[in-house]
XYZ file of C-alpha atoms in Angstrom:
341
model
C 51.424 -14.508 92.569
C 51.603 -13.590 88.875
C 55.002 -11.943 89.207
C 56.389 -14.937 91.107
C 55.327 -17.094 88.170
C 56.885 -14.562 85.808
C 60.179 -14.701 87.697
C 60.195 -18.490 87.502
C 59.473 -18.323 83.777
C 62.426 -15.980 83.271
C 64.658 -18.318 85.278
C 63.656 -21.332 83.171
C 64.352 -19.329 80.042
C 67.763 -18.351 81.427
C 68.625 -21.974 82.174
C 67.817 -22.972 78.608
C 70.110 -20.204 77.451
C 72.974 -21.684 79.461
C 72.958 -24.858 77.406
C 76.118 -25.125 75.348
C 77.923 -22.351 77.216
C 81.164 -23.614 78.715
C 83.877 -22.052 80.816
C 86.978 -21.123 78.843
C 90.227 -19.397 79.692
C 90.808 -15.658 79.905
C 92.534 -14.458 76.728
C 93.802 -10.891 76.252
C 94.144 -11.013 72.440
C 95.020 -7.328 72.288
C 95.974 -7.509 68.612
C 92.318 -8.092 67.708
C 91.079 -5.217 69.845
C 93.790 -2.698 69.006
C 95.431 -3.571 65.659
C 98.865 -2.081 65.236
C 99.471 -1.560 68.940
C 102.505 -3.082 70.582
C 102.174 -6.607 71.910
C 101.082 -6.657 75.526
C 101.260 -9.358 78.166
C 99.159 -8.180 81.118
C 95.867 -6.579 82.077
C 97.467 -3.291 83.096
C 98.871 -2.720 79.611
C 95.568 -3.813 78.046
C 93.801 -1.197 80.156
C 96.134 1.526 78.901
C 95.263 0.671 75.291
C 91.574 0.588 76.185
C 91.739 4.094 77.669
C 93.510 5.323 74.552
C 90.683 3.873 72.445
C 88.066 5.714 74.527
C 89.958 8.974 73.985
C 90.238 8.329 70.221
C 87.144 9.813 68.503
C 87.878 7.740 65.387
C 87.974 4.334 67.116
C 84.460 3.472 65.916
C 84.824 5.145 62.506
C 84.720 2.819 59.507
C 87.970 2.562 57.596
C 87.934 3.583 53.958
C 84.173 4.235 53.743
C 83.930 1.722 50.901
C 80.432 1.588 49.405
C 81.203 -1.197 46.944
C 79.727 -4.668 47.133
C 76.152 -3.975 48.234
C 73.774 -6.555 46.769
C 70.014 -6.327 47.184
C 67.557 -9.007 46.130
C 64.126 -10.245 47.223
C 64.047 -8.226 50.433
C 67.615 -9.099 51.431
C 70.739 -6.982 51.472
C 74.276 -8.267 51.818
C 77.600 -6.481 51.775
C 81.191 -7.115 52.875
C 82.197 -6.176 56.410
C 85.148 -3.816 56.634
C 86.430 -5.889 59.562
C 88.174 -9.041 58.362
C 88.010 -11.984 60.775
C 89.147 -15.607 60.673
C 85.537 -16.819 60.270
C 84.664 -16.498 56.594
C 80.910 -16.474 57.143
C 81.247 -13.547 59.542
C 82.899 -11.338 56.944
C 79.663 -10.896 54.971
C 76.852 -8.847 56.521
C 73.231 -9.822 55.896
C 70.163 -7.678 56.532
C 66.436 -8.270 55.996
C 64.564 -5.267 54.600
C 60.828 -4.873 55.154
C 59.760 -1.946 52.987
C 57.109 0.561 53.946
C 56.803 2.214 50.556
C 58.024 5.470 52.070
C 61.460 7.032 52.266
C 60.539 9.268 55.203
C 61.874 6.968 57.921
C 63.895 3.773 58.301
C 64.690 1.871 61.490
C 67.722 -0.439 61.799
C 67.320 -3.207 64.398
C 70.216 -4.761 66.331
C 69.091 -7.993 67.999
C 70.040 -9.537 71.333
C 72.917 -11.920 72.013
C 72.283 -15.440 70.694
C 69.066 -14.422 68.946
C 67.612 -17.377 67.053
C 65.818 -15.397 64.375
C 64.669 -12.008 63.197
C 61.406 -10.492 64.396
C 58.945 -10.470 61.537
C 56.126 -9.163 63.743
C 58.016 -6.005 64.660
C 59.071 -5.483 61.053
C 55.541 -5.893 59.717
C 54.037 -3.696 62.440
C 56.257 -0.715 61.656
C 56.380 -1.177 57.891
C 52.592 -0.795 57.858
C 53.094 2.528 59.616
C 55.380 4.048 56.982
C 58.640 3.009 58.667
C 60.936 0.747 56.665
C 62.633 -1.818 58.913
C 66.104 -3.248 58.343
C 67.133 -6.155 60.590
C 70.904 -6.550 60.461
C 72.770 -9.665 61.570
C 75.352 -8.849 64.213
C 78.735 -10.633 64.103
C 78.591 -14.411 64.536
C 74.770 -14.516 64.403
C 72.279 -15.858 61.846
C 73.907 -16.143 58.425
C 77.217 -15.071 59.987
C 77.372 -17.875 62.558
C 80.624 -19.712 63.110
C 80.277 -23.283 61.778
C 79.865 -25.737 64.618
C 79.311 -23.092 67.307
C 76.513 -23.787 69.780
C 76.026 -20.055 70.378
C 77.599 -16.715 69.413
C 80.572 -17.215 71.720
C 82.866 -15.082 69.554
C 80.619 -12.022 69.993
C 80.818 -11.966 73.783
C 83.341 -14.104 75.632
C 86.283 -14.263 78.081
C 88.481 -13.348 75.116
C 88.727 -9.638 75.931
C 90.207 -8.574 72.618
C 87.841 -10.585 70.433
C 84.838 -9.149 72.275
C 86.031 -5.604 71.592
C 86.728 -6.517 67.980
C 83.256 -8.042 67.581
C 81.390 -5.075 69.040
C 83.542 -2.707 67.010
C 82.774 -4.760 63.894
C 79.050 -4.557 64.685
C 79.338 -0.767 64.942
C 81.291 -0.532 61.685
C 78.772 -2.760 59.894
C 75.851 -0.745 61.243
C 77.388 2.561 60.233
C 78.180 1.245 56.761
C 74.566 0.131 56.386
C 73.281 3.486 57.644
C 75.458 5.361 55.160
C 74.069 3.187 52.354
C 70.485 3.816 53.513
C 71.190 7.538 53.496
C 72.468 7.259 49.932
C 69.227 5.534 48.957
C 67.246 8.581 49.989
C 65.914 7.742 53.447
C 65.346 11.000 55.305
C 65.275 9.992 58.971
C 67.286 7.072 60.336
C 66.554 5.455 63.696
C 68.233 2.563 65.493
C 66.677 0.020 67.838
C 68.901 -2.193 69.975
C 67.843 -5.024 72.272
C 70.009 -6.127 75.214
C 73.521 -6.628 73.740
C 72.204 -4.981 70.579
C 71.433 -1.883 72.636
C 75.153 -1.412 73.279
C 75.800 -1.575 69.536
C 72.917 0.773 68.719
C 74.013 3.137 71.479
C 77.607 3.254 70.254
C 76.401 3.937 66.714
C 74.060 6.701 67.871
C 76.889 8.236 69.880
C 79.258 8.312 66.915
C 77.062 8.764 63.836
C 75.273 12.058 63.204
C 73.083 10.349 60.581
C 71.116 8.755 63.436
C 68.356 11.036 64.700
C 66.564 8.631 67.067
C 67.809 5.730 69.169
C 65.681 3.277 71.117
C 67.501 1.055 73.619
C 65.689 -1.947 75.114
C 67.084 -3.634 78.254
C 70.218 -1.537 78.369
C 72.824 -0.142 80.745
C 76.122 1.692 80.468
C 78.885 -0.680 81.512
C 79.040 -3.890 79.485
C 81.611 -5.172 81.974
C 79.190 -4.770 84.885
C 76.385 -6.401 82.929
C 78.551 -9.438 82.136
C 79.851 -9.687 85.706
C 76.438 -9.495 87.395
C 74.011 -10.769 84.755
C 72.175 -14.090 84.766
C 72.943 -14.847 81.108
C 76.713 -14.424 81.361
C 77.619 -16.537 84.375
C 79.909 -18.758 82.320
C 81.927 -15.721 81.234
C 82.280 -14.444 84.794
C 83.289 -17.917 85.988
C 85.962 -17.965 83.297
C 87.298 -14.517 84.183
C 87.013 -14.454 87.969
C 90.066 -16.616 88.763
C 92.255 -14.193 86.772
C 90.768 -10.738 87.256
C 88.389 -8.511 89.197
C 85.426 -6.486 88.003
C 87.534 -3.323 88.163
C 89.982 -4.945 85.724
C 87.183 -5.848 83.324
C 85.786 -2.320 83.501
C 89.154 -0.930 82.410
C 89.600 -3.549 79.689
C 86.167 -2.971 78.185
C 86.072 0.788 78.695
C 85.595 1.386 74.917
C 82.321 -0.567 75.146
C 80.921 1.414 78.102
C 78.139 3.729 76.923
C 78.679 5.912 79.983
C 81.939 7.037 78.378
C 79.964 8.562 75.495
C 77.043 10.230 77.289
C 78.059 13.659 75.994
C 77.682 12.329 72.443
C 74.348 10.708 73.279
C 73.135 13.989 74.792
C 73.639 15.952 71.589
C 70.610 18.166 70.779
C 69.745 16.453 67.488
C 69.483 12.930 68.950
C 66.281 11.689 70.605
C 66.555 8.787 73.052
C 63.986 6.174 74.048
C 64.642 3.478 76.645
C 62.623 0.431 77.739
C 63.683 -1.227 81.005
C 62.478 -4.254 82.962
C 62.123 -3.784 86.719
C 62.611 -7.524 87.381
C 65.577 -7.935 85.023
C 68.204 -10.440 86.182
C 70.344 -10.111 83.037
C 70.773 -6.330 82.912
C 70.305 -5.422 86.556
C 68.007 -2.436 87.178
C 70.576 -0.559 89.264
C 72.995 -0.632 86.318
C 70.277 0.725 84.036
C 69.376 3.462 86.493
C 73.001 4.493 86.836
C 73.181 4.869 83.056
C 69.934 6.876 82.978
C 71.339 9.228 85.605
C 74.554 9.641 83.615
C 72.529 10.589 80.555
C 70.470 13.116 82.487
C 73.583 14.593 84.103
C 74.959 15.124 80.582
C 71.811 16.998 79.570
C 69.948 14.232 77.748
C 66.218 13.775 78.246
C 65.564 10.102 77.494
C 61.989 8.916 77.149
C 62.028 6.005 79.634
C 59.443 3.238 79.992
C 59.855 0.840 82.938
C 57.830 -2.360 82.893
C 57.280 -4.762 85.808
C 58.678 -7.818 84.025
C 61.943 -9.658 83.541
C 64.529 -9.646 80.777
C 63.015 -12.491 78.791
C 59.380 -11.918 79.742
C 59.510 -8.509 78.072
C 58.754 -10.542 74.939
C 55.396 -11.666 76.435
C 52.064 -9.839 76.376
C 51.171 -7.355 77.674
C 54.745 -6.097 78.085
C 55.863 -6.399 74.476
C 52.666 -4.619 73.395
C 53.304 -1.760 75.797
C 56.921 -1.537 74.663
C 55.863 -1.569 71.013
C 53.289 1.164 71.488
C 55.811 3.279 73.387
C 58.324 2.824 70.557
C 55.650 3.695 67.983
C 54.878 6.935 69.812
C 58.559 7.776 70.052
C 59.226 7.194 66.350
C 56.136 9.204 65.411
C 57.004 12.152 67.639
C 58.425 15.476 66.539
C 62.156 16.049 66.439
C 64.282 16.420 69.571
C 64.541 20.182 69.421
C 60.765 20.503 69.302
C 60.361 18.255 72.345
C 62.945 20.217 74.293
C 61.183 23.419 73.469
């Protein structure tokens, strides 16, 4: 009875999330995804460029490594993004810092798609436990929102190239922030990603050796599969389906598929923590399980917590409390090598 009510609650929450989302046309926009590449006109050519990006170990590396322009004041940090876009507000990155008074550990949080605000409760909880929390705004969210936009449609959309650009920008911004935090003296750096933010946090953890712990909430490997099957992205599938198949989208968004980087995520000095929802209709459980198996096949030993709730109801008690306590234990645990021993 309770879980039937919970499922209905998740469905109502999903319907509210659909407000303002409209079907739009498929757009390749390869120049945004792969700057400097030759102009392409079809999905097959786009897929070739996508595969080249997966094979390029520098695709998610920041250009220039410019540390200029960081401004910190009254608990806020802002700095210029190294990805220039046609939305001026999006070119400046904002982050909220909740200090712990200790430089032993800092956790960078990447929020979910269309988040309406940062999570002060999480920040306060961990800052009181000697973990500084930095909540970064992903592209086209919060202070970086596109004027007039009803939701963060430029972050995830039927525009294949802009979606790759946006996720790549989020990774660049996160890595630039992490490098700055390292320069400030923080010893251990962790990342926490939620839903779409888990793809960003996962990509950063896979490509940045400065990250020692990564916690992924409501995650899977293939972003294409999540968009095609998920409850929150029906408008995107409806926009794409007349023009392409799921196999086409998998090829196009291959650089955003965490399963393509499981060897990086399985490195010995990275600890992984995952929280999944058994009743999730946004990130389907079979997609999550496939990703978990890929990680284990690569030699990773993720600490996995599965809760009998939905995607949105994870935010409700007792589930959010259980997830928070599991994350607390993970962040407080010994290093990865000690656990493997």
